[in-house]
mmCIF file of C-alpha atoms and ligand atoms in Angstrom:
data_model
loop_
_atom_site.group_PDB
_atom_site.id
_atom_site.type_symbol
_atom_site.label_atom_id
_atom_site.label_comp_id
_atom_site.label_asym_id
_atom_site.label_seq_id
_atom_site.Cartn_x
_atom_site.Cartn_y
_atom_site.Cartn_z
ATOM 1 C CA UNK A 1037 -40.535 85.770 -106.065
ATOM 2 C CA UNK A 1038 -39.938 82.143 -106.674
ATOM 3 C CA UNK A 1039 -38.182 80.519 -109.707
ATOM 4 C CA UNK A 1040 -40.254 78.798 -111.849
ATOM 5 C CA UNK A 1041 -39.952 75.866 -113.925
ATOM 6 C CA UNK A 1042 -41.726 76.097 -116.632
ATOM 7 C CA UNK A 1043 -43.688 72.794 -117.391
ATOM 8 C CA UNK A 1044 -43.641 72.644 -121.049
ATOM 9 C CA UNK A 1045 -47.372 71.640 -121.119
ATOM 10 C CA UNK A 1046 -49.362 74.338 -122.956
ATOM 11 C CA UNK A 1047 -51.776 76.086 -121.170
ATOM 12 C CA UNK A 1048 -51.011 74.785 -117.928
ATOM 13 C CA UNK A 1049 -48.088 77.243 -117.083
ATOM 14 C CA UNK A 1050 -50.583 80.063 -117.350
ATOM 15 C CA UNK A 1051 -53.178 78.559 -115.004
ATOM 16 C CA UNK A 1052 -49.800 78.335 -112.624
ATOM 17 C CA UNK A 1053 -48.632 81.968 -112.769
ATOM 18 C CA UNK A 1054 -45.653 80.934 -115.323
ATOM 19 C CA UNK A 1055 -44.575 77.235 -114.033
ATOM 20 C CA UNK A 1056 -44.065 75.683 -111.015
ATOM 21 C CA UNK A 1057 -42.138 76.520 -108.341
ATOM 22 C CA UNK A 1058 -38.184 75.481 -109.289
ATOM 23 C CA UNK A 1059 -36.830 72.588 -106.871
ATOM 24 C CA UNK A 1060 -40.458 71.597 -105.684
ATOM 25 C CA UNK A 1061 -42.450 68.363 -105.796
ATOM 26 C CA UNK A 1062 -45.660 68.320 -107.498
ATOM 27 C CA UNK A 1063 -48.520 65.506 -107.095
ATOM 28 C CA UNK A 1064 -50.392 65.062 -110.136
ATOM 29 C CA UNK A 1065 -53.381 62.794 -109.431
ATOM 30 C CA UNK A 1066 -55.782 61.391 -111.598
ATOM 31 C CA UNK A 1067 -57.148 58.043 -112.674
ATOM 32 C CA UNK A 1068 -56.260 55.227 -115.325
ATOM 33 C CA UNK A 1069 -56.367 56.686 -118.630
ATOM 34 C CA UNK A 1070 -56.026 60.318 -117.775
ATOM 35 C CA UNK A 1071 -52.560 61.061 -118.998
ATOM 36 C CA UNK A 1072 -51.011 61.148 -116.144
ATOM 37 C CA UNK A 1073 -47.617 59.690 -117.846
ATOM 38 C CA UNK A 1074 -47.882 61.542 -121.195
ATOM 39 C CA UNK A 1075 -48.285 64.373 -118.929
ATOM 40 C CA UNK A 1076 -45.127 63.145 -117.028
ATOM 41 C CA UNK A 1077 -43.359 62.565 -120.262
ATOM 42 C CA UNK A 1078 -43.953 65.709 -121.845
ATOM 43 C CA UNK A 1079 -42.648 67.762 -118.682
ATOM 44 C CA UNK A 1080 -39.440 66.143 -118.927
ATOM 45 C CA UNK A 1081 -39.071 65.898 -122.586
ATOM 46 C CA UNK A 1082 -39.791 69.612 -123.019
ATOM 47 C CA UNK A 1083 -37.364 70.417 -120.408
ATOM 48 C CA UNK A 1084 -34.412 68.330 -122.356
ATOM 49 C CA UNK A 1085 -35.647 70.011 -125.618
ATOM 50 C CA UNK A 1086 -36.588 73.922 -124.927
ATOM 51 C CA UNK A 1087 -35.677 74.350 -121.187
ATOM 52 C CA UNK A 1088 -31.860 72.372 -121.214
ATOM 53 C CA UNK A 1089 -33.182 70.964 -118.411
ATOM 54 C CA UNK A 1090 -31.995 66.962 -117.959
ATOM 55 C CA UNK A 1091 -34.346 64.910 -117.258
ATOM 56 C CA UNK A 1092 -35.027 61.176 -115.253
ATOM 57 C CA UNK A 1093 -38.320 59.192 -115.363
ATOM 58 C CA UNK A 1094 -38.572 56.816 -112.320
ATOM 59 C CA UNK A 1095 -40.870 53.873 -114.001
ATOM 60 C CA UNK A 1096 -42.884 52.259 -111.129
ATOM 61 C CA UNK A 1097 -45.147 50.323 -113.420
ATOM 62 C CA UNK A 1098 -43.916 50.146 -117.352
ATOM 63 C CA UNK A 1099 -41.037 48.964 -119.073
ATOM 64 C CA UNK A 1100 -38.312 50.959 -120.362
ATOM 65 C CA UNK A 1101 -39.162 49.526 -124.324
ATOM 66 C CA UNK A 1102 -43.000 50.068 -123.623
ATOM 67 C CA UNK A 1103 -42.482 53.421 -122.330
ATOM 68 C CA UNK A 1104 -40.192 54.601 -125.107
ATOM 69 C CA UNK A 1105 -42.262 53.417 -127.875
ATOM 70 C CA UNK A 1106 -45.594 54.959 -125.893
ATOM 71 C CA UNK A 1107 -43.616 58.217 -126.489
ATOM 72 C CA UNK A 1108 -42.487 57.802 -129.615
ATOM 73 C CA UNK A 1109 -45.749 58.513 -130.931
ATOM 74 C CA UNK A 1110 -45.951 62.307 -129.732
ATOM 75 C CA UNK A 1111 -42.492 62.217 -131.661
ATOM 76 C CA UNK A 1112 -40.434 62.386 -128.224
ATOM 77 C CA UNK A 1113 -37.676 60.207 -129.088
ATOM 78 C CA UNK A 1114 -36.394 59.388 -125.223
ATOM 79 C CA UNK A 1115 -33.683 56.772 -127.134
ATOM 80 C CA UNK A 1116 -31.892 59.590 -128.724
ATOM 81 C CA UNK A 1117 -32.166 61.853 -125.292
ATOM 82 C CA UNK A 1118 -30.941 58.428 -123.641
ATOM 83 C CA UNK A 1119 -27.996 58.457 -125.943
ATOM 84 C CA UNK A 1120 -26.786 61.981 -125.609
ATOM 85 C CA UNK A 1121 -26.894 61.745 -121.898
ATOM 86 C CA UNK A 1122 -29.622 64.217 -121.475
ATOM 87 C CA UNK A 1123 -32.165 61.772 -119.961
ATOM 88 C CA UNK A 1124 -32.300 58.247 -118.305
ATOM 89 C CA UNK A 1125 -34.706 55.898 -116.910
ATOM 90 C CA UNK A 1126 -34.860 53.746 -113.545
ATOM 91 C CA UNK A 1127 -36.971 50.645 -114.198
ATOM 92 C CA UNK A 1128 -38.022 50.656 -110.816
ATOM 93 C CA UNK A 1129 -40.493 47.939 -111.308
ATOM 94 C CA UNK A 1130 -37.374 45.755 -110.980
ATOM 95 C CA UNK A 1131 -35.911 47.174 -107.972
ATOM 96 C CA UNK A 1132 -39.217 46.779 -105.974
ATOM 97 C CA UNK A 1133 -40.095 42.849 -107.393
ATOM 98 C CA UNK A 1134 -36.541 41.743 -106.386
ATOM 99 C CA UNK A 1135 -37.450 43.237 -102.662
ATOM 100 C CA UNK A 1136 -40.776 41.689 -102.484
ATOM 101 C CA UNK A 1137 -38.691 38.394 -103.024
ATOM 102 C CA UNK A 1138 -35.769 39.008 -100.384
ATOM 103 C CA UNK A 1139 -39.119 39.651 -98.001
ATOM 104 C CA UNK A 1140 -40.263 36.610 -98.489
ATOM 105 C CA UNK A 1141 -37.345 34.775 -98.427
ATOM 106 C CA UNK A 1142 -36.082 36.372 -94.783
ATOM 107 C CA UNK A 1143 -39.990 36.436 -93.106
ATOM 108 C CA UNK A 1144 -38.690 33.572 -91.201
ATOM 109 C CA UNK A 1145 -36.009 35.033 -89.263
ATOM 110 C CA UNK A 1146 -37.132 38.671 -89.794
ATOM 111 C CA UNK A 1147 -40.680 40.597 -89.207
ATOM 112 C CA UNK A 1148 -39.179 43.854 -90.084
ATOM 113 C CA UNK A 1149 -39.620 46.042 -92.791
ATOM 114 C CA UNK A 1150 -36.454 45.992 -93.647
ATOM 115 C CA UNK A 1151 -36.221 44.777 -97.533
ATOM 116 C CA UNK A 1152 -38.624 47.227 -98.724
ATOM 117 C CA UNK A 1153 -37.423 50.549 -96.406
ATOM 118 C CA UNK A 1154 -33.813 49.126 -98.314
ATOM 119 C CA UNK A 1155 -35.924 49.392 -101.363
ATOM 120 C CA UNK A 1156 -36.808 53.054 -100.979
ATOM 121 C CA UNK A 1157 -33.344 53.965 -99.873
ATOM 122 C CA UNK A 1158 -32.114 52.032 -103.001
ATOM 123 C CA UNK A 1159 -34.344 53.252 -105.109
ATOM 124 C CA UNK A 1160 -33.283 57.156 -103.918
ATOM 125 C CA UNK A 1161 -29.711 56.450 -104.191
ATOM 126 C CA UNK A 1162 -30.014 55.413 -108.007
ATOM 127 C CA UNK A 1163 -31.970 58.315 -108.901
ATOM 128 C CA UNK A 1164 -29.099 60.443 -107.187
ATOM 129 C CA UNK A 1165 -26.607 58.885 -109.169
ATOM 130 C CA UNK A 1166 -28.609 59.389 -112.232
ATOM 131 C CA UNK A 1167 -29.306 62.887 -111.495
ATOM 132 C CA UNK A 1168 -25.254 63.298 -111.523
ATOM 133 C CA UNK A 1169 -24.704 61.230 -114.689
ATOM 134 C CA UNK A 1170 -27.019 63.139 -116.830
ATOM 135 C CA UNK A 1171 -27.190 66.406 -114.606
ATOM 136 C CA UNK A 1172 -30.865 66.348 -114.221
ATOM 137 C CA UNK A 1173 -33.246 68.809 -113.326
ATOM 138 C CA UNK A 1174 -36.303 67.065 -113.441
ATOM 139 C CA UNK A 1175 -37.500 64.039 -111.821
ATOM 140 C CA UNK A 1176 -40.734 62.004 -112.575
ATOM 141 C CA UNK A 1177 -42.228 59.144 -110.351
ATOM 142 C CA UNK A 1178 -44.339 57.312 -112.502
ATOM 143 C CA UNK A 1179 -46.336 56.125 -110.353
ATOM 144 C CA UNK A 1180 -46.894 56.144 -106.378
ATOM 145 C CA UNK A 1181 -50.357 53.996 -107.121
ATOM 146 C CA UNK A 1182 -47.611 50.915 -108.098
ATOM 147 C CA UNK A 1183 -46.701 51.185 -104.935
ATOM 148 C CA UNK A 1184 -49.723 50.373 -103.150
ATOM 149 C CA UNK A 1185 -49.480 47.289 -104.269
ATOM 150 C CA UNK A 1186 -46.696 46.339 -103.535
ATOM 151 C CA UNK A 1187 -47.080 47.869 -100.227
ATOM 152 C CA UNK A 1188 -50.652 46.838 -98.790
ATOM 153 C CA UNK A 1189 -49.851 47.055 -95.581
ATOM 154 C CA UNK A 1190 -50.901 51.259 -94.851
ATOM 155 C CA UNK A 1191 -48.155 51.625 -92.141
ATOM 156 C CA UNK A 1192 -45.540 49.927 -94.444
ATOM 157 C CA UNK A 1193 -47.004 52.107 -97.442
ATOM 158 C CA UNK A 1194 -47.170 55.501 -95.811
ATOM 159 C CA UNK A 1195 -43.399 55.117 -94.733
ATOM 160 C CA UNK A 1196 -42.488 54.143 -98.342
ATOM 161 C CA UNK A 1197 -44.216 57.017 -99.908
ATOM 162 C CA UNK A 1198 -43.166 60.062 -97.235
ATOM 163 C CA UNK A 1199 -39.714 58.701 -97.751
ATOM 164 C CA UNK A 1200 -39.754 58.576 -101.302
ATOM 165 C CA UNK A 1201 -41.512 61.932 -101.285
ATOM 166 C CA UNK A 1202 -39.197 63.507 -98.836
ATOM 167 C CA UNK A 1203 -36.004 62.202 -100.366
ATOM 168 C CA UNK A 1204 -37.110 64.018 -103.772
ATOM 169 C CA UNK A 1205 -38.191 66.981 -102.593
ATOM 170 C CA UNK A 1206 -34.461 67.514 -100.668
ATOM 171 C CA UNK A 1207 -33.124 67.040 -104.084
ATOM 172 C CA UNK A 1208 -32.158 70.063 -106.064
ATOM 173 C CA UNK A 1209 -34.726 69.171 -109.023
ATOM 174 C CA UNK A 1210 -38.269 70.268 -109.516
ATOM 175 C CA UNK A 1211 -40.508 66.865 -109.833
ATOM 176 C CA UNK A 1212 -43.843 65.479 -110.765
ATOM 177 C CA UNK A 1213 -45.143 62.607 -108.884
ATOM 178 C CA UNK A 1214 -48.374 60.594 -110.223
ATOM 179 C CA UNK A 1215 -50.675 58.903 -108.191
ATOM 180 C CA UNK A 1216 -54.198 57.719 -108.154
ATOM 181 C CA UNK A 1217 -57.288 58.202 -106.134
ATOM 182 C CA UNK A 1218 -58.983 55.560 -104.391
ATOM 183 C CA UNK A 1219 -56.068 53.046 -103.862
ATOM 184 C CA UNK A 1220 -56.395 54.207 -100.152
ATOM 185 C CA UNK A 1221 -59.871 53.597 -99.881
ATOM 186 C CA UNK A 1222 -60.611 57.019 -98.511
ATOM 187 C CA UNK A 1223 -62.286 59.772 -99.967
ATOM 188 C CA UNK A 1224 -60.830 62.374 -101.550
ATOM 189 C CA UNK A 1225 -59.727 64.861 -98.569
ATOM 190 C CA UNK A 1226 -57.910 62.321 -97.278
ATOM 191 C CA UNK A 1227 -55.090 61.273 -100.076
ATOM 192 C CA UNK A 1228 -52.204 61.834 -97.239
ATOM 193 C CA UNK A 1229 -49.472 62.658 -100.486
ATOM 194 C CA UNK A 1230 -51.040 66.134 -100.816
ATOM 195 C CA UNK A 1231 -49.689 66.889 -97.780
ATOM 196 C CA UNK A 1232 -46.138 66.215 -98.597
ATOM 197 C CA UNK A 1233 -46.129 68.437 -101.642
ATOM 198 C CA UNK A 1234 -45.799 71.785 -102.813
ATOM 199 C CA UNK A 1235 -48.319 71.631 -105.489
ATOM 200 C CA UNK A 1236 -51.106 69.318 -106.143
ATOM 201 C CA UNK A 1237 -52.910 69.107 -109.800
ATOM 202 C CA UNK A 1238 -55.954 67.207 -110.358
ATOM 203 C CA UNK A 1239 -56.781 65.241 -114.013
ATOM 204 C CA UNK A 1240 -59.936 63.632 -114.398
ATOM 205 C CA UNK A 1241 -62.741 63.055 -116.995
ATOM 206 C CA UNK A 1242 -66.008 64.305 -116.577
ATOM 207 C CA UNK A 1243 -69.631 62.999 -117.928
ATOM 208 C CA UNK A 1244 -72.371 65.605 -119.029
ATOM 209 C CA UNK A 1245 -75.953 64.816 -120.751
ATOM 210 C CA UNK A 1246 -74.037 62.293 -122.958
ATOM 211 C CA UNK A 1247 -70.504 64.082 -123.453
ATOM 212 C CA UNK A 1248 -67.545 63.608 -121.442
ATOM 213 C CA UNK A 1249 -64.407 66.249 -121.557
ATOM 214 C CA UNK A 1250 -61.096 66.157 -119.814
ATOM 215 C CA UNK A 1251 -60.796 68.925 -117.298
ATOM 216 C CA UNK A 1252 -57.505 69.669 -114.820
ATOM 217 C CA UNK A 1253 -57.816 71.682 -111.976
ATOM 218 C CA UNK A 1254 -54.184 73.022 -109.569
ATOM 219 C CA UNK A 1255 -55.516 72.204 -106.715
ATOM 220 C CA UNK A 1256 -52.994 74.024 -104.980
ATOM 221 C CA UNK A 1257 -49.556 75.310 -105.575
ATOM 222 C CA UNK A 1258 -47.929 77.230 -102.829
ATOM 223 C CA UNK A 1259 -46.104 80.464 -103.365
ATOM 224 C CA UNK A 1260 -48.043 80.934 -106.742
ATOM 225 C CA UNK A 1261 -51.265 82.596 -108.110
ATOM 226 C CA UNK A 1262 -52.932 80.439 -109.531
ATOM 227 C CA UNK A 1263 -56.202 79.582 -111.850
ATOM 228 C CA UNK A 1264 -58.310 77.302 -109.933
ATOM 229 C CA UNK A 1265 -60.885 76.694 -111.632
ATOM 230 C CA UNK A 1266 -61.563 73.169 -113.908
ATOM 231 C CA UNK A 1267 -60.288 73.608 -116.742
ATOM 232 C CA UNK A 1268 -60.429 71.526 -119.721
ATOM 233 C CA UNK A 1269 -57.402 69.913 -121.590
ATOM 234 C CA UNK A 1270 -56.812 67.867 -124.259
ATOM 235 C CA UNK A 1271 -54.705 64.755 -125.985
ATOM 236 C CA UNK A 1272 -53.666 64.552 -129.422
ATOM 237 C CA UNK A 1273 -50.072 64.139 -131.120
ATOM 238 C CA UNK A 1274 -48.867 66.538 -129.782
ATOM 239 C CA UNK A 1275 -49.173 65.445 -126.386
ATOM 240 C CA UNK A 1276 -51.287 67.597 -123.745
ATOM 241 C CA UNK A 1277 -52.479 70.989 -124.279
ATOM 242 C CA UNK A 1278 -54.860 72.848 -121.396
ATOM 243 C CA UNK A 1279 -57.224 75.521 -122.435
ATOM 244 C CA UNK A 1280 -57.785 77.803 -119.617
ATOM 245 C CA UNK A 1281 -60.542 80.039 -121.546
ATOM 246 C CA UNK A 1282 -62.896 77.510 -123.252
ATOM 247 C CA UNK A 1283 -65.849 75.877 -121.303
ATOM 248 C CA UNK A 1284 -65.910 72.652 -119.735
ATOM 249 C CA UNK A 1285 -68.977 71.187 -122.133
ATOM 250 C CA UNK A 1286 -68.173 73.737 -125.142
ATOM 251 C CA UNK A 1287 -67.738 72.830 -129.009
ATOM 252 C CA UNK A 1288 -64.623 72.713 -129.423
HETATM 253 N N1 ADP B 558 -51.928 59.909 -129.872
HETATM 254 C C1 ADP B 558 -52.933 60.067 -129.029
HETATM 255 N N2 ADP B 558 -53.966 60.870 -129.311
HETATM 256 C C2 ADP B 558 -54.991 61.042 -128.436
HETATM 257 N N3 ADP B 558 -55.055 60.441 -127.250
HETATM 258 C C3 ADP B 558 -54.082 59.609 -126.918
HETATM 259 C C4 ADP B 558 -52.958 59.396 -127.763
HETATM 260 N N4 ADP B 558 -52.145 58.523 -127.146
HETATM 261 C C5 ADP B 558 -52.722 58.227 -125.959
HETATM 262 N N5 ADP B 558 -53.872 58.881 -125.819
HETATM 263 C C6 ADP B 558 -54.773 58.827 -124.661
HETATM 264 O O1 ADP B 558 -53.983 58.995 -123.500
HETATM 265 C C7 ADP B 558 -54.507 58.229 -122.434
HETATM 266 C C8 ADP B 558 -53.416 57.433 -121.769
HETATM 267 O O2 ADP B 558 -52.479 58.317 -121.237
HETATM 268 P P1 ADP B 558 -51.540 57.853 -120.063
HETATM 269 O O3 ADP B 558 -50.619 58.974 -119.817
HETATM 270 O O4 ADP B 558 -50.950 56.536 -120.336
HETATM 271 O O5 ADP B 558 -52.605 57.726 -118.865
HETATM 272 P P2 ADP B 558 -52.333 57.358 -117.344
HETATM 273 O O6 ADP B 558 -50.859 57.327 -117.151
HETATM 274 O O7 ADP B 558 -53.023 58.424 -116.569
HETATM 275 O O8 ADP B 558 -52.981 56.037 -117.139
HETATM 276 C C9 ADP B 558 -55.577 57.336 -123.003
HETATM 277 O O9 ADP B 558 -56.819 57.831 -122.564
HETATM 278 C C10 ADP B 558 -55.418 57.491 -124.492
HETATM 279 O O10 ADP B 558 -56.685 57.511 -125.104
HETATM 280 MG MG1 MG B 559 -49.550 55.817 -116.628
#
């Protein structure tokens, strides 16, 4: 059977058969507003907390100070984690704007991709090291859809993503990767990420004769049974919490 890592959100290990699979990269997808980070957030800070499990958050599109005061609220206090080496952050947004500038500065002499594949590579090396200093076992990318901007160019994009995506998944950690719909412009089949991963988990929010709910669905998850169905789930101060037996459009 495989190891499992247990997620830390409630309700959602039991709609994957206990957690996800250990060392595997997971694609949680969803729009703005969903939770994809708080989702992101709480998988790592439950792992520091409950599991022992280290943790790194790879920041594609928020601050370090906006993130940790974000967090703050659900009373995950990512400073203190930060200062007892248990967690770290990569402020990747950094990393990626000083590339886009060496690009422009070298498309004279240069038509290659090289600045931003450097980027990548960069980018993987620094969450290596970080997974040494603080002996992480989890990994977030928050979140591939930064990316696409920064990328627009889908040859340029594809080869920054299945590089990022194939670097982490050779890693020995178990990660979650967010990303959007629609930044590709094609329709839902075709998000080429799924692909790369071992699980894929769906957030969205749904509209019903004047309600709307949040409902998740685990799209798939190899090597576990899972629930498939929509589900719904919840945000409060606690952070996320999935109920697997309640209707989608129920009272609450
Ligand atoms: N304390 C809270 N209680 C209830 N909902 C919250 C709380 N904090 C944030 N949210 C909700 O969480 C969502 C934002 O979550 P976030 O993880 O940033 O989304 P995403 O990363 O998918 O854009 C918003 O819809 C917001 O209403
Ligand atoms: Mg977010």
């Amino acid at each position: 059977m495989t190891e499992k890592t247990v997620t830390g959100i409630q309700g959602l290990d039991e709609l994957v058969g206990g957690g996800i699979p250990k060392g595997r990269a997971v694609l949680v997808i969803g729009g703005p507003g969903v939770g994809k980070t708080i989702f992101a957030a709480q998988f790592l800070y439950k792992g520091i907390k409950d599991h022992n499990e280290n943790g790194i958050f790879v920041s594609l599109d928020e601050s370090k100070e906006h993130f940790f005061d974000e967090m703050q609220q659900f009373g995950w206090d990512f400073r203190k984690a930060e200062g007892d080496m248990k967690f770290a952050l990569i402020d990747a947004t950094r990393i990626s704007r000083v590339a886009m500038l060496k690009e422009k500065l070298y498309k004279e002499e240069t038509k290659s991709l090289q600045g931003k594949q450097l980027s990548i590579e960069k980018l993987v090396e620094e969450i290596q090291a970080k997974i040494q200093m603080v002996k992480a076992k989890r990994v977030v990318v928050d979140t591939l859809a930064a990316l696409f901007y920064r990328f627009p160019d889908p040859v340029e994009r594809r080869s920054a993503v299945v590089d990022l995506i194939e670097s982490l998944s050779d890693l020995p950690v178990t990660s979650i990767i967010t990303t959007e719909l629609g930044h590709l412009g094609l329709e839902r089949s075709a998000v080429e990420e799924e692909y790369l991963v071992h699980g894929v988990i769906m957030m969205q929010t749904l509209f019903s004769g004047g309600t709307t709910t949040r409902a998740i669905q685990v799209e798939k998850m190899r090597g576990a049974k899972v629930n498939p169905n929509l589900v719904p789930y919840s945000i409060d101060r606690n952070g996320i919490e999935v109920y697997q037996n309640m209707p989608l459009f129920g009272e609450k």
